[in-house]
XYZ file of C-alpha atoms in Angstrom:
336
model
C 149.615 220.889 55.938
C 147.795 218.434 53.923
C 144.033 217.149 54.751
C 145.773 213.874 55.537
C 148.626 215.041 58.065
C 145.435 216.246 60.456
C 142.665 213.894 59.537
C 143.153 210.261 57.772
C 141.024 206.722 58.017
C 142.495 203.611 59.352
C 140.797 200.288 60.651
C 140.227 201.509 63.980
C 138.476 204.886 62.776
C 139.060 208.639 61.736
C 142.514 209.237 63.287
C 144.099 212.032 63.943
C 148.344 211.818 64.170
C 148.892 215.203 65.983
C 145.929 215.404 68.181
C 146.604 211.602 68.969
C 143.078 211.015 68.996
C 140.356 208.924 66.807
C 136.720 210.126 65.949
C 134.162 208.176 66.022
C 135.996 204.697 66.769
C 134.911 201.589 66.209
C 137.174 199.663 68.311
C 138.312 200.621 71.991
C 140.983 202.801 71.586
C 143.406 205.373 73.652
C 141.601 208.700 73.233
C 138.332 209.408 71.672
C 135.778 211.890 70.729
C 132.357 210.759 70.262
C 130.054 212.756 67.666
C 126.832 211.748 69.509
C 125.627 208.913 71.519
C 123.996 205.716 68.643
C 125.620 203.097 69.145
C 127.414 202.666 66.005
C 129.132 205.770 66.589
C 129.708 205.628 71.012
C 131.294 202.370 72.496
C 132.051 201.421 75.383
C 135.793 200.122 76.265
C 138.183 203.644 75.076
C 140.380 204.822 77.508
C 139.529 208.479 77.729
C 135.860 209.758 76.053
C 135.476 213.578 74.906
C 132.076 214.152 74.114
C 129.767 216.546 74.652
C 127.994 216.405 78.339
C 124.955 215.041 76.925
C 126.289 212.375 74.762
C 128.296 211.709 78.339
C 125.190 210.567 80.087
C 123.602 208.958 77.537
C 126.542 206.498 77.420
C 126.400 206.077 80.471
C 122.930 205.296 80.590
C 123.280 203.134 77.896
C 126.933 200.856 78.700
C 126.906 202.309 82.277
C 129.360 204.761 84.415
C 132.552 202.412 83.796
C 132.120 203.033 80.003
C 135.784 204.687 80.175
C 138.464 205.216 82.222
C 138.343 208.824 82.260
C 135.613 211.269 80.428
C 135.204 214.997 79.445
C 132.387 217.076 78.569
C 133.032 219.171 75.573
C 130.937 222.745 75.817
C 129.730 223.568 72.770
C 131.884 226.384 70.958
C 134.282 226.443 73.254
C 137.691 225.476 71.664
C 139.666 222.496 73.536
C 144.288 222.202 72.640
C 144.661 218.470 72.544
C 148.270 217.732 71.573
C 148.654 221.280 70.245
C 144.870 220.207 67.717
C 142.459 222.935 68.552
C 138.963 220.916 68.463
C 135.687 222.028 68.852
C 132.225 220.676 69.531
C 128.777 222.774 67.472
C 125.605 221.390 67.542
C 124.509 218.647 64.414
C 121.165 218.521 64.535
C 121.357 214.710 64.806
C 119.824 213.673 68.867
C 120.240 215.602 72.086
C 123.677 216.118 72.394
C 125.002 215.224 69.541
C 127.682 217.307 67.603
C 130.088 217.827 64.998
C 133.524 218.122 65.844
C 136.157 221.002 64.229
C 139.875 219.596 63.956
C 142.101 222.986 63.447
C 145.620 223.034 62.851
C 148.311 225.204 61.322
C 145.887 226.975 58.886
C 143.694 223.795 58.141
C 140.459 223.014 59.217
C 138.506 220.092 58.889
C 135.093 219.181 59.916
C 133.805 216.052 61.210
C 130.036 216.241 61.189
C 129.307 213.048 62.382
C 125.092 212.253 61.607
C 123.136 215.420 61.158
C 119.904 216.424 59.726
C 119.644 219.910 58.390
C 115.339 219.822 59.577
C 114.020 221.763 62.500
C 113.268 219.437 65.504
C 112.234 220.445 69.234
C 114.541 217.951 70.730
C 118.277 219.362 69.616
C 119.909 222.328 68.742
C 119.799 222.610 64.993
C 122.699 222.001 62.698
C 125.350 224.790 62.874
C 127.494 225.213 59.190
C 131.008 225.717 59.330
C 133.379 226.875 56.621
C 135.743 224.576 56.538
C 138.693 222.878 54.452
C 137.500 219.419 54.047
C 134.199 218.605 55.667
C 133.431 214.878 56.147
C 129.891 214.203 55.431
C 127.722 211.404 56.063
C 125.871 209.587 53.329
C 122.743 207.949 54.499
C 120.587 209.114 52.134
C 122.894 210.032 49.783
C 121.199 209.509 46.070
C 118.787 211.822 44.448
C 115.742 210.063 45.227
C 115.571 210.606 48.896
C 113.542 213.517 49.814
C 111.791 213.930 53.183
C 108.955 215.025 53.323
C 107.524 217.344 56.147
C 107.434 215.827 59.385
C 104.399 217.611 60.561
C 102.379 216.295 58.059
C 103.759 212.676 58.692
C 102.807 212.910 62.081
C 99.392 214.158 61.015
C 98.448 210.948 59.164
C 99.353 209.020 62.087
C 96.883 211.523 64.120
C 94.087 210.641 61.296
C 95.073 207.173 61.377
C 93.695 207.081 65.048
C 90.750 208.718 63.953
C 89.773 206.151 61.409
C 90.182 202.899 63.617
C 89.994 203.653 66.889
C 89.476 200.666 67.833
C 93.372 199.382 66.965
C 96.125 199.792 68.588
C 98.905 202.254 66.612
C 102.176 200.661 67.770
C 104.877 202.855 66.579
C 108.106 201.255 65.694
C 111.003 204.379 66.735
C 114.408 203.614 67.402
C 114.821 204.727 71.131
C 117.609 207.797 71.009
C 116.233 210.359 69.532
C 113.630 208.885 66.859
C 111.271 208.201 69.320
C 111.413 211.429 71.298
C 111.219 213.166 68.332
C 108.118 211.349 67.587
C 106.451 211.952 70.723
C 107.233 215.285 70.440
C 106.266 216.150 67.167
C 102.300 214.724 68.047
C 102.629 217.060 70.909
C 103.296 220.194 68.471
C 100.555 219.176 66.945
C 97.557 218.807 69.621
C 97.511 215.860 70.801
C 97.844 216.098 74.241
C 96.448 212.133 75.687
C 98.916 209.748 77.527
C 101.659 207.906 75.303
C 102.291 204.897 76.264
C 105.974 203.724 76.125
C 107.410 200.194 75.705
C 110.090 200.121 78.749
C 112.913 199.977 76.438
C 112.777 203.468 76.174
C 111.866 204.767 79.482
C 115.003 206.210 80.482
C 116.270 208.033 77.555
C 112.570 209.463 77.457
C 113.216 210.864 81.276
C 115.979 211.800 80.518
C 114.994 214.245 77.246
C 112.476 215.661 79.562
C 114.840 216.207 82.658
C 116.643 218.261 80.324
C 113.747 220.435 79.226
C 112.389 218.158 76.029
C 108.512 218.660 76.576
C 107.409 215.024 76.088
C 103.600 215.424 77.674
C 102.509 212.673 80.151
C 103.832 209.127 79.424
C 103.282 205.844 81.305
C 103.955 201.859 80.440
C 102.666 199.946 78.008
C 102.087 197.083 80.582
C 98.950 194.973 80.823
C 100.118 193.562 83.646
C 97.132 195.857 86.151
C 94.549 195.499 83.043
C 93.463 194.005 79.568
C 94.107 194.166 76.083
C 91.583 196.412 75.515
C 92.713 199.118 77.535
C 95.222 200.675 74.854
C 92.098 200.799 71.960
C 92.637 203.613 70.081
C 96.289 204.666 71.986
C 99.345 205.324 70.697
C 102.441 202.922 72.179
C 105.720 203.661 70.911
C 108.315 200.992 70.717
C 111.868 200.095 69.646
C 111.018 198.826 66.297
C 112.694 194.742 67.440
C 109.127 194.947 69.409
C 107.384 193.714 66.838
C 108.371 190.466 66.348
C 108.115 189.846 70.027
C 104.951 188.197 70.977
C 104.794 191.708 73.554
C 103.320 193.607 70.333
C 100.722 191.024 70.042
C 98.950 191.708 73.259
C 97.560 194.467 72.282
C 93.736 195.172 70.401
C 94.250 194.314 67.039
C 97.773 196.410 66.697
C 98.732 198.735 64.228
C 102.027 198.434 62.988
C 104.058 202.055 62.092
C 106.829 202.592 61.410
C 108.979 205.867 61.555
C 111.907 206.283 59.707
C 113.609 207.314 56.297
C 113.849 204.144 54.650
C 109.594 204.160 54.709
C 110.035 205.536 51.848
C 111.048 202.454 50.114
C 107.856 200.317 49.771
C 109.651 197.258 49.543
C 110.690 197.725 52.923
C 107.587 198.560 54.652
C 106.207 195.703 52.615
C 108.785 193.461 54.009
C 108.170 194.486 57.390
C 104.740 193.746 57.812
C 103.838 198.133 58.390
C 100.608 199.042 57.869
C 101.391 202.698 57.948
C 105.419 203.905 57.301
C 106.065 206.725 58.431
C 108.809 208.878 56.921
C 110.679 210.131 59.465
C 114.440 210.540 59.441
C 117.059 212.077 61.774
C 119.397 211.820 58.732
C 119.449 214.509 56.178
C 118.047 214.351 52.220
C 119.659 214.518 49.219
C 119.019 218.054 49.455
C 120.030 218.636 52.455
C 123.214 216.838 52.482
C 124.154 218.904 48.638
C 122.930 222.387 50.036
C 125.522 221.847 53.580
C 128.218 221.040 50.989
C 127.693 224.226 49.414
C 127.232 226.282 52.324
C 130.389 224.875 54.413
C 132.636 225.947 51.153
C 134.643 223.210 51.374
C 137.296 222.880 48.598
C 137.242 218.786 49.192
C 135.012 216.500 50.619
C 134.994 213.053 52.415
C 131.657 210.833 52.323
C 131.438 208.129 54.682
C 128.972 205.947 55.733
C 126.423 205.322 53.547
C 125.255 206.160 49.208
C 128.653 207.377 49.424
C 129.532 207.422 45.336
C 126.073 209.131 44.082
C 127.542 212.533 46.725
C 130.969 212.262 44.801
C 129.848 212.039 41.937
C 127.760 215.620 42.543
C 131.007 217.015 44.492
C 132.667 216.253 40.780
C 129.794 217.848 38.779
C 129.995 220.710 40.984
C 133.972 221.423 40.676
C 134.727 219.981 44.277
C 137.485 217.442 45.071
C 136.023 214.713 46.622
C 136.386 210.671 47.842
C 134.848 208.254 49.698
C 136.017 207.006 53.198
C 135.033 203.136 53.245
C 134.803 203.425 57.015
C 133.422 200.617 58.618
C 131.105 199.874 61.493
C 128.710 202.278 60.876
C 125.359 201.322 60.199
C 122.872 202.286 57.715
C 119.919 204.073 59.910
C 119.384 201.652 62.369
C 115.812 202.898 62.884
């Protein structure tokens, strides 16, 4: 069996002909296997969805209970037979419920990683490398210039700023699923025990994380209905990045724009967004983690998708690993 007999790119997404299913399809299909709950991977309208229980719950929170006609929860590490194809979900370390999808038939094993990171994260299970014939990797930060700093050091920079500017409200822009909860978790791990305020768009997902044992401490909604803007002086408010440009953000006491994203390593991006305190925090792997992971899988072939594909393909070729870009459409760089 050739790899393309088992998985191949189609206009709808990555397709398995013998199993008759897609992985993270960009449009509604009959049968979809979903790696995680971010909207560029998990879309509504599929007839059947197979994903981890957490990802199914997250899709229901975001799209409503009718996001698919049929849903099935995959237990991590437990193989499922789909039309003679063995499918296994394993942790990806990206966000809560995220998974790699291992696809096997006739001795051929392909691992579709989805989005993944290798840095420790208390809000989700760590990535598990899997030996395989073909490894499908993301390349969001697939350039040698991208090397993410220690996440605890980044959070301590935020805490230092609070001490330095006690009269300013620190607005931390963070993607609603995964990044926001990770920022809050890191603050708690580094001894910040005060109330953390959150934008309304983060409430459902943060409550879901807490219900699954993720320690986020005391969270209150960031609302001014019952007080005044000075009540938030010296406080942390976590919000979606889109809130920066909204009138909502300007209601607080001397707001300081902070932004948690891997892209904050690029100063021009921070400047364009008006970010005063860029926090380099990513839920994707940096260059070193990408190349380390490829080596750990011992894959003889690598398929690279959604990101800086060419550089990672070239690195593989220089290391005597066959590689090709998939050019799949519909995936965002990093929606943070």
